[in-house]
PDB file of C-alpha atoms in Angstrom:
ATOM      1  CA  MET K 239      -4.379  21.843  -5.097  1.00 91.00           C
ATOM      2  CA  PHE K 240      -2.145  18.794  -4.570  1.00 96.00           C
ATOM      3  CA  LEU K 241      -1.012  16.241  -7.145  1.00 96.00           C
ATOM      4  CA  LEU K 242      -0.371  12.929  -5.379  1.00 97.00           C
ATOM      5  CA  ILE K 243       1.435  10.138  -7.279  1.00 97.00           C
ATOM      6  CA  ASP K 244       1.996   6.533  -6.199  1.00 97.00           C
ATOM      7  CA  ILE K 245       4.488   4.790  -8.513  1.00 96.00           C
ATOM      8  CA  GLY K 246       4.051   1.072  -7.946  1.00 92.00           C
ATOM      9  CA  ASN K 247       5.856  -1.840  -9.539  1.00 90.00           C
ATOM     10  CA  THR K 248       2.974  -2.558 -11.922  1.00 90.00           C
ATOM     11  CA  LYS K 249       0.613   0.433 -11.766  1.00 93.00           C
ATOM     12  CA  THR K 250       0.988   4.109 -11.064  1.00 96.00           C
ATOM     13  CA  LYS K 251      -1.966   5.763  -9.349  1.00 95.00           C
ATOM     14  CA  TRP K 252      -2.479   9.482  -9.092  1.00 96.00           C
ATOM     15  CA  MET K 253      -4.940  11.901  -7.554  1.00 95.00           C
ATOM     16  CA  LEU K 254      -5.599  15.614  -7.940  1.00 95.00           C
ATOM     17  CA  ARG K 255      -7.268  17.021  -4.842  1.00 94.00           C
ATOM     18  CA  ASP K 256      -7.502  19.788  -2.316  1.00 93.00           C
ATOM     19  CA  ASN K 257      -8.536  19.618   1.329  1.00 90.00           C
ATOM     20  CA  LYS K 258     -12.222  19.342   0.442  1.00 90.00           C
ATOM     21  CA  SER K 259     -12.580  17.319  -2.753  1.00 92.00           C
ATOM     22  CA  ILE K 260     -10.951  14.851  -5.154  1.00 92.00           C
ATOM     23  CA  TYR K 261     -11.057  16.349  -8.642  1.00 92.00           C
ATOM     24  CA  LYS K 262      -9.305  13.668 -10.684  1.00 92.00           C
ATOM     25  CA  HIS K 263      -8.183  10.137  -9.857  1.00 93.00           C
ATOM     26  CA  ASP K 264      -6.658   7.713 -12.364  1.00 94.00           C
ATOM     27  CA  SER K 265      -3.973   5.085 -12.966  1.00 95.00           C
ATOM     28  CA  PHE K 266      -1.731   3.764 -15.726  1.00 95.00           C
ATOM     29  CA  LEU K 267       0.847   1.028 -16.189  1.00 95.00           C
ATOM     30  CA  THR K 268       4.154   2.086 -14.656  1.00 95.00           C
ATOM     31  CA  GLU K 269       5.973   0.936 -17.789  1.00 94.00           C
ATOM     32  CA  ASP K 270       4.120   3.755 -19.600  1.00 95.00           C
ATOM     33  CA  ILE K 271       5.354   6.472 -17.246  1.00 95.00           C
ATOM     34  CA  ASP K 272       7.145   8.234 -20.127  1.00 93.00           C
ATOM     35  CA  GLN K 273       3.786   9.136 -21.719  1.00 93.00           C
ATOM     36  CA  ASP K 274       1.815  12.331 -21.044  1.00 91.00           C
ATOM     37  CA  HIS K 275      -0.554  11.496 -18.182  1.00 92.00           C
ATOM     38  CA  PHE K 276      -0.557  14.802 -16.339  1.00 90.00           C
ATOM     39  CA  GLU K 277      -2.092  17.376 -18.641  1.00 86.00           C
ATOM     40  CA  PHE K 278      -4.545  19.657 -16.868  1.00 84.00           C
ATOM     41  CA  ASP K 279      -5.015  23.361 -16.256  1.00 81.00           C
ATOM     42  CA  GLU K 280      -5.519  23.369 -12.491  1.00 83.00           C
ATOM     43  CA  LYS K 281      -2.891  25.268 -10.529  1.00 88.00           C
ATOM     44  CA  ILE K 282      -0.830  22.807  -8.492  1.00 93.00           C
ATOM     45  CA  ARG K 283       0.482  23.942  -5.110  1.00 92.00           C
ATOM     46  CA  LYS K 284       2.611  20.888  -4.418  1.00 95.00           C
ATOM     47  CA  ILE K 285       3.417  17.480  -5.938  1.00 96.00           C
ATOM     48  CA  VAL K 286       4.085  14.607  -3.523  1.00 97.00           C
ATOM     49  CA  ILE K 287       5.327  11.254  -4.845  1.00 97.00           C
ATOM     50  CA  SER K 288       5.922   7.718  -3.582  1.00 96.00           C
ATOM     51  CA  ASN K 289       8.161   5.555  -5.776  1.00 96.00           C
ATOM     52  CA  VAL K 290       8.998   1.872  -5.290  1.00 94.00           C
ATOM     53  CA  ALA K 291       9.775   1.221  -8.963  1.00 92.00           C
ATOM     54  CA  GLY K 292      13.402   2.381  -9.082  1.00 91.00           C
ATOM     55  CA  PHE K 293      15.477   5.462  -9.880  1.00 92.00           C
ATOM     56  CA  GLU K 294      14.884   5.325 -13.644  1.00 94.00           C
ATOM     57  CA  LYS K 295      11.125   5.817 -13.226  1.00 93.00           C
ATOM     58  CA  GLU K 296      11.770   8.670 -10.813  1.00 93.00           C
ATOM     59  CA  ALA K 297      14.093  10.391 -13.291  1.00 94.00           C
ATOM     60  CA  ILE K 298      11.550  10.069 -16.115  1.00 94.00           C
ATOM     61  CA  LEU K 299       8.752  11.470 -13.972  1.00 94.00           C
ATOM     62  CA  LYS K 300      10.845  14.478 -12.931  1.00 92.00           C
ATOM     63  CA  ILE K 301      11.170  15.385 -16.601  1.00 91.00           C
ATOM     64  CA  LYS K 302       7.432  14.917 -17.235  1.00 91.00           C
ATOM     65  CA  LEU K 303       6.546  17.173 -14.294  1.00 93.00           C
ATOM     66  CA  LYS K 304       9.037  19.981 -14.936  1.00 88.00           C
ATOM     67  CA  ASN K 305       6.354  22.291 -16.409  1.00 86.00           C
ATOM     68  CA  PHE K 306       4.538  22.463 -13.074  1.00 89.00           C
ATOM     69  CA  LEU K 307       6.027  25.440 -11.267  1.00 87.00           C
ATOM     70  CA  CYS K 308       5.674  24.081  -7.742  1.00 91.00           C
ATOM     71  CA  PRO K 309       7.645  22.051  -5.172  1.00 93.00           C
ATOM     72  CA  ILE K 310       8.047  18.337  -5.970  1.00 94.00           C
ATOM     73  CA  GLU K 311       8.778  15.962  -3.092  1.00 94.00           C
ATOM     74  CA  PHE K 312       9.739  12.293  -3.388  1.00 95.00           C
ATOM     75  CA  ILE K 313       8.896  10.750  -0.020  1.00 95.00           C
ATOM     76  CA  LYS K 314      11.321   8.719   2.072  1.00 94.00           C
ATOM     77  CA  ALA K 315      10.548   6.969   5.341  1.00 95.00           C
ATOM     78  CA  HIS K 316      11.393   8.801   8.584  1.00 93.00           C
ATOM     79  CA  LYS K 317      12.283   7.623  12.069  1.00 96.00           C
ATOM     80  CA  LYS K 318       9.354   9.616  13.428  1.00 95.00           C
ATOM     81  CA  LEU K 319       6.617  11.712  11.868  1.00 94.00           C
ATOM     82  CA  ASN K 320       3.651  13.168  13.712  1.00 87.00           C
ATOM     83  CA  HIS K 321       2.477  10.422  16.074  1.00 91.00           C
ATOM     84  CA  LEU K 322       4.079   7.553  14.108  1.00 96.00           C
ATOM     85  CA  ILE K 323       7.403   5.975  15.123  1.00 97.00           C
ATOM     86  CA  ASN K 324       9.311   3.820  12.650  1.00 97.00           C
ATOM     87  CA  ASN K 325      10.864   0.829  14.441  1.00 96.00           C
ATOM     88  CA  TYR K 326      12.566  -0.567  11.318  1.00 96.00           C
ATOM     89  CA  GLN K 327      16.243  -1.469  11.868  1.00 94.00           C
ATOM     90  CA  ASP K 328      17.219   1.239   9.375  1.00 95.00           C
ATOM     91  CA  ALA K 329      14.246   3.592   9.156  1.00 95.00           C
ATOM     92  CA  THR K 330      15.293   4.929   5.753  1.00 92.00           C
ATOM     93  CA  LYS K 331      15.230   1.422   4.225  1.00 94.00           C
ATOM     94  CA  LEU K 332      11.513   0.918   4.838  1.00 96.00           C
ATOM     95  CA  GLY K 333       9.633   1.058   1.528  1.00 95.00           C
ATOM     96  CA  THR K 334       7.758   4.303   1.085  1.00 95.00           C
ATOM     97  CA  ASP K 335       4.564   2.415   0.227  1.00 95.00           C
ATOM     98  CA  ARG K 336       4.626   0.625   3.602  1.00 96.00           C
ATOM     99  CA  TRP K 337       5.581   3.823   5.447  1.00 97.00           C
ATOM    100  CA  LEU K 338       2.821   5.886   3.827  1.00 97.00           C
ATOM    101  CA  SER K 339       0.233   3.154   4.405  1.00 97.00           C
ATOM    102  CA  ALA K 340       1.172   3.117   8.086  1.00 97.00           C
ATOM    103  CA  LEU K 341       1.046   6.919   8.183  1.00 96.00           C
ATOM    104  CA  SER K 342      -2.444   6.923   6.664  1.00 96.00           C
ATOM    105  CA  VAL K 343      -3.707   4.321   9.142  1.00 96.00           C
ATOM    106  CA  SER K 344      -2.114   6.100  12.115  1.00 95.00           C
ATOM    107  CA  HIS K 345      -3.794   9.326  11.024  1.00 93.00           C
ATOM    108  CA  ASP K 346      -7.290   7.808  10.784  1.00 91.00           C
ATOM    109  CA  ILE K 347      -7.445   4.908  13.257  1.00 93.00           C
ATOM    110  CA  LYS K 348      -6.532   5.239  16.918  1.00 93.00           C
ATOM    111  CA  LYS K 349      -5.962   1.560  17.585  1.00 94.00           C
ATOM    112  CA  THR K 350      -3.552  -1.289  16.869  1.00 97.00           C
ATOM    113  CA  ALA K 351      -3.623  -2.390  13.206  1.00 97.00           C
ATOM    114  CA  VAL K 352      -2.491  -5.123  10.864  1.00 98.00           C
ATOM    115  CA  ILE K 353      -1.967  -3.529   7.446  1.00 98.00           C
ATOM    116  CA  VAL K 354      -2.191  -5.883   4.463  1.00 97.00           C
ATOM    117  CA  SER K 355      -1.380  -4.748   0.923  1.00 96.00           C
ATOM    118  CA  VAL K 356      -2.048  -7.384  -1.751  1.00 95.00           C
ATOM    119  CA  GLY K 357      -0.526  -6.246  -5.020  1.00 91.00           C
ATOM    120  CA  THR K 358       2.536  -7.146  -7.101  1.00 90.00           C
ATOM    121  CA  ALA K 359       4.083  -7.957  -3.729  1.00 93.00           C
ATOM    122  CA  VAL K 360       2.171  -8.701  -0.542  1.00 96.00           C
ATOM    123  CA  THR K 361       3.148  -6.778   2.583  1.00 97.00           C
ATOM    124  CA  ILE K 362       1.705  -7.527   6.025  1.00 98.00           C
ATOM    125  CA  ASP K 363       2.735  -5.040   8.698  1.00 98.00           C
ATOM    126  CA  TYR K 364       2.032  -4.654  12.410  1.00 98.00           C
ATOM    127  CA  LEU K 365       1.259  -1.199  13.774  1.00 97.00           C
ATOM    128  CA  SER K 366       1.022  -0.985  17.565  1.00 97.00           C
ATOM    129  CA  PHE K 367      -0.815   1.797  19.417  1.00 96.00           C
ATOM    130  CA  ASP K 368      -0.067   3.383  22.770  1.00 94.00           C
ATOM    131  CA  GLU K 369      -3.331   4.902  24.022  1.00 91.00           C
ATOM    132  CA  LYS K 370      -1.708   6.969  26.765  1.00 91.00           C
ATOM    133  CA  LYS K 371       0.636   8.699  24.315  1.00 92.00           C
ATOM    134  CA  SER K 372      -1.793   8.490  21.367  1.00 92.00           C
ATOM    135  CA  GLN K 373       1.159   7.138  19.413  1.00 95.00           C
ATOM    136  CA  HIS K 374       1.569   4.406  16.808  1.00 97.00           C
ATOM    137  CA  THR K 375       4.745   2.425  16.198  1.00 97.00           C
ATOM    138  CA  PHE K 376       5.555   0.587  12.974  1.00 97.00           C
ATOM    139  CA  GLU K 377       6.806  -2.686  14.459  1.00 97.00           C
ATOM    140  CA  GLY K 378       7.746  -4.493  11.227  1.00 96.00           C
ATOM    141  CA  GLY K 379       6.216  -7.041   8.906  1.00 97.00           C
ATOM    142  CA  VAL K 380       6.697  -9.526   6.081  1.00 97.00           C
ATOM    143  CA  ILE K 381       6.930  -9.335   2.292  1.00 97.00           C
ATOM    144  CA  LEU K 382       5.639 -12.122   0.019  1.00 95.00           C
ATOM    145  CA  PRO K 383       5.352 -12.487  -3.759  1.00 94.00           C
ATOM    146  CA  GLY K 384       1.945 -11.401  -5.036  1.00 91.00           C
ATOM    147  CA  LEU K 385      -0.341 -13.724  -6.985  1.00 90.00           C
ATOM    148  CA  HIS K 386       1.094 -12.935 -10.429  1.00 88.00           C
ATOM    149  CA  LEU K 387       4.690 -13.083  -9.196  1.00 88.00           C
ATOM    150  CA  THR K 388       3.937 -16.449  -7.605  1.00 87.00           C
ATOM    151  CA  LYS K 389       2.462 -17.807 -10.827  1.00 84.00           C
ATOM    152  CA  ASN K 390       5.296 -16.431 -12.949  1.00 84.00           C
ATOM    153  CA  ALA K 391       7.990 -17.801 -10.628  1.00 85.00           C
ATOM    154  CA  LEU K 392       6.492 -21.281 -10.713  1.00 84.00           C
ATOM    155  CA  ALA K 393       5.966 -21.168 -14.487  1.00 77.00           C
ATOM    156  CA  ASN K 394       9.530 -19.981 -15.160  1.00 77.00           C
ATOM    157  CA  SER K 395      11.307 -22.266 -12.702  1.00 74.00           C
ATOM    158  CA  THR K 396       9.482 -25.559 -13.139  1.00 74.00           C
ATOM    159  CA  ALA K 397       8.719 -27.734 -16.138  1.00 63.00           C
ATOM    160  CA  ASP K 398       5.089 -28.641 -15.451  1.00 66.00           C
ATOM    161  CA  LEU K 399       3.620 -25.730 -13.454  1.00 68.00           C
ATOM    162  CA  LYS K 400       2.339 -23.407 -16.157  1.00 66.00           C
ATOM    163  CA  ASN K 401       0.981 -19.918 -15.575  1.00 62.00           C
ATOM    164  CA  GLY K 402      -2.717 -20.680 -15.965  1.00 69.00           C
ATOM    165  CA  GLU K 403      -5.983 -19.572 -14.396  1.00 80.00           C
ATOM    166  CA  GLY K 404      -6.994 -21.032 -11.087  1.00 85.00           C
ATOM    167  CA  ALA K 405      -9.580 -20.733  -8.330  1.00 88.00           C
ATOM    168  CA  PHE K 406      -9.640 -21.351  -4.602  1.00 90.00           C
ATOM    169  CA  GLN K 407     -10.530 -24.975  -3.876  1.00 91.00           C
ATOM    170  CA  MET K 408     -10.028 -27.186  -0.844  1.00 91.00           C
ATOM    171  CA  PRO K 409      -8.496 -29.541  -1.497  1.00 93.00           C
ATOM    172  CA  PRO K 410      -7.341 -28.396  -4.947  1.00 91.00           C
ATOM    173  CA  ILE K 411      -7.626 -31.030  -7.673  1.00 92.00           C
ATOM    174  CA  ASN K 412      -5.877 -29.307 -10.571  1.00 88.00           C
ATOM    175  CA  THR K 413      -2.630 -27.377 -10.943  1.00 86.00           C
ATOM    176  CA  GLY K 414      -4.148 -23.929 -11.469  1.00 87.00           C
ATOM    177  CA  ASN K 415      -6.298 -24.287  -8.374  1.00 90.00           C
ATOM    178  CA  ALA K 416      -3.354 -25.677  -6.397  1.00 90.00           C
ATOM    179  CA  ILE K 417      -1.262 -22.567  -7.122  1.00 89.00           C
ATOM    180  CA  GLN K 418      -4.114 -20.098  -6.506  1.00 91.00           C
ATOM    181  CA  SER K 419      -5.188 -21.831  -3.283  1.00 93.00           C
ATOM    182  CA  GLY K 420      -1.603 -22.058  -2.037  1.00 93.00           C
ATOM    183  CA  PHE K 421      -1.130 -18.343  -2.495  1.00 93.00           C
ATOM    184  CA  ILE K 422      -4.377 -17.446  -0.728  1.00 95.00           C
ATOM    185  CA  LEU K 423      -3.691 -19.793   2.194  1.00 96.00           C
ATOM    186  CA  SER K 424      -0.181 -18.374   2.560  1.00 96.00           C
ATOM    187  CA  VAL K 425      -1.492 -14.808   2.810  1.00 96.00           C
ATOM    188  CA  LEU K 426      -4.300 -15.811   5.170  1.00 97.00           C
ATOM    189  CA  GLY K 427      -1.845 -17.686   7.391  1.00 96.00           C
ATOM    190  CA  ASN K 428       0.407 -14.647   7.685  1.00 97.00           C
ATOM    191  CA  ILE K 429      -2.550 -12.369   8.424  1.00 97.00           C
ATOM    192  CA  LYS K 430      -3.720 -14.735  11.161  1.00 96.00           C
ATOM    193  CA  TYR K 431      -0.221 -14.852  12.682  1.00 97.00           C
ATOM    194  CA  PHE K 432       0.064 -11.070  12.838  1.00 97.00           C
ATOM    195  CA  PHE K 433      -3.487 -10.722  14.132  1.00 97.00           C
ATOM    196  CA  GLU K 434      -2.653 -13.126  16.958  1.00 96.00           C
ATOM    197  CA  LEU K 435       0.568 -11.205  17.648  1.00 96.00           C
ATOM    198  CA  ALA K 436      -1.386  -7.944  17.809  1.00 96.00           C
ATOM    199  CA  SER K 437      -4.051  -9.595  19.988  1.00 95.00           C
ATOM    200  CA  SER K 438      -1.409 -10.582  22.536  1.00 94.00           C
ATOM    201  CA  LYS K 439      -0.629  -6.875  23.003  1.00 91.00           C
ATOM    202  CA  SER K 440      -4.014  -5.213  22.501  1.00 92.00           C
ATOM    203  CA  ARG K 441      -7.730  -5.956  22.673  1.00 89.00           C
ATOM    204  CA  ASP K 442      -8.736  -3.312  20.127  1.00 92.00           C
ATOM    205  CA  ILE K 443      -7.442  -4.242  16.651  1.00 96.00           C
ATOM    206  CA  LYS K 444      -8.214  -3.370  13.057  1.00 97.00           C
ATOM    207  CA  ILE K 445      -7.142  -5.277   9.931  1.00 97.00           C
ATOM    208  CA  ILE K 446      -6.727  -2.979   6.930  1.00 97.00           C
ATOM    209  CA  LEU K 447      -6.786  -4.628   3.495  1.00 97.00           C
ATOM    210  CA  SER K 448      -5.569  -2.751   0.425  1.00 95.00           C
ATOM    211  CA  GLY K 449      -4.203  -3.443  -3.053  1.00 91.00           C
ATOM    212  CA  GLY K 450      -5.590  -4.928  -6.231  1.00 89.00           C
ATOM    213  CA  ASP K 451      -6.220  -8.401  -4.782  1.00 92.00           C
ATOM    214  CA  ALA K 452      -7.660  -7.221  -1.445  1.00 94.00           C
ATOM    215  CA  GLU K 453     -11.151  -8.464  -2.320  1.00 94.00           C
ATOM    216  CA  LEU K 454      -9.771 -11.881  -3.298  1.00 94.00           C
ATOM    217  CA  ILE K 455      -8.218 -12.317   0.148  1.00 95.00           C
ATOM    218  CA  HIS K 456     -11.225 -10.853   1.953  1.00 96.00           C
ATOM    219  CA  GLN K 457     -13.695 -13.306   0.447  1.00 95.00           C
ATOM    220  CA  HIS K 458     -11.723 -16.255   1.806  1.00 95.00           C
ATOM    221  CA  MET K 459     -11.188 -14.951   5.338  1.00 95.00           C
ATOM    222  CA  ASP K 460     -12.903 -16.633   8.268  1.00 93.00           C
ATOM    223  CA  GLU K 461     -16.046 -14.819   9.375  1.00 93.00           C
ATOM    224  CA  ASP K 462     -14.651 -14.312  12.886  1.00 92.00           C
ATOM    225  CA  LEU K 463     -11.715 -12.401  11.356  1.00 94.00           C
ATOM    226  CA  LYS K 464     -13.760 -10.436   8.812  1.00 95.00           C
ATOM    227  CA  LYS K 465     -15.434  -8.418  11.555  1.00 94.00           C
ATOM    228  CA  TYR K 466     -12.092  -6.718  12.194  1.00 96.00           C
ATOM    229  CA  VAL K 467     -11.513  -5.830   8.518  1.00 96.00           C
ATOM    230  CA  SER K 468     -11.762  -2.571   6.609  1.00 95.00           C
ATOM    231  CA  ILE K 469     -10.869  -2.377   2.903  1.00 95.00           C
ATOM    232  CA  LYS K 470      -9.084   0.788   1.778  1.00 93.00           C
ATOM    233  CA  LYS K 471      -7.919   0.829  -1.832  1.00 84.00           C
ATOM    234  CA  ASP K 472      -5.622   3.864  -1.817  1.00 90.00           C
ATOM    235  CA  LEU K 473      -3.671   3.844   1.439  1.00 95.00           C
ATOM    236  CA  VAL K 474      -0.490   5.186  -0.179  1.00 96.00           C
ATOM    237  CA  LEU K 475      -2.307   8.118  -1.780  1.00 97.00           C
ATOM    238  CA  GLU K 476      -3.997   8.821   1.548  1.00 96.00           C
ATOM    239  CA  GLY K 477      -0.586   8.810   3.212  1.00 96.00           C
ATOM    240  CA  LEU K 478       0.728  11.217   0.575  1.00 97.00           C
ATOM    241  CA  PHE K 479      -2.174  13.538   1.348  1.00 96.00           C
ATOM    242  CA  VAL K 480      -1.191  13.527   5.032  1.00 95.00           C
ATOM    243  CA  ILE K 481       2.373  14.487   4.006  1.00 95.00           C
ATOM    244  CA  ALA K 482       1.146  17.191   1.632  1.00 94.00           C
ATOM    245  CA  ASN K 483      -0.660  18.935   4.481  1.00 91.00           C
ATOM    246  CA  LEU K 484       2.309  19.017   6.857  1.00 87.00           C
TER     247      LEU K 484
END
């Protein structure tokens, strides 16, 4: 049995599973990581963790997990793992969430991919595929503020742009809609750019959407782009499962 934990900036997701079934799957606010979330009787063979929320959260979790008498591994990005090459300038500096998402995609999809995670931050990454070598390469990508970060930044740094509700509207005719629509168009524009980049290198492409606001972005995509899209909510946990089985 594996315990897989994805410590994100806002939420921490976890999964208890073996090679056949998922037994438990839950989440909690990362700020509550010092509470008792992992209380079960199943025998754990290995605990595999991704953490993008800082050393303090990692230290707290180590204490909370000390009663499990099994190996605990905090994942870091590698230069190469299985059939995935990491082309980041400094491979170890690539966020583990992006690395594990790429690892999950490379494990399941034998084609070029644009990986989009829409959460606290938005990451859009390009994963090339060499058919002859059956090998993926993480080619790089961009990081943007997520929807809530965007709203908070504008509310905190400007006098008149308050952090209110908004909806997608073209053209927007109120402030809330202007902020929401601007965010969505920014993400869509970046996705389109990376899709066109991938298309210049390959004819067989998949767009993978993940994260809490994946559905929001998907509903506003052009129909000609939607046909390339798959939505996968737990790419990081899936990547951790790949690591657990190595």
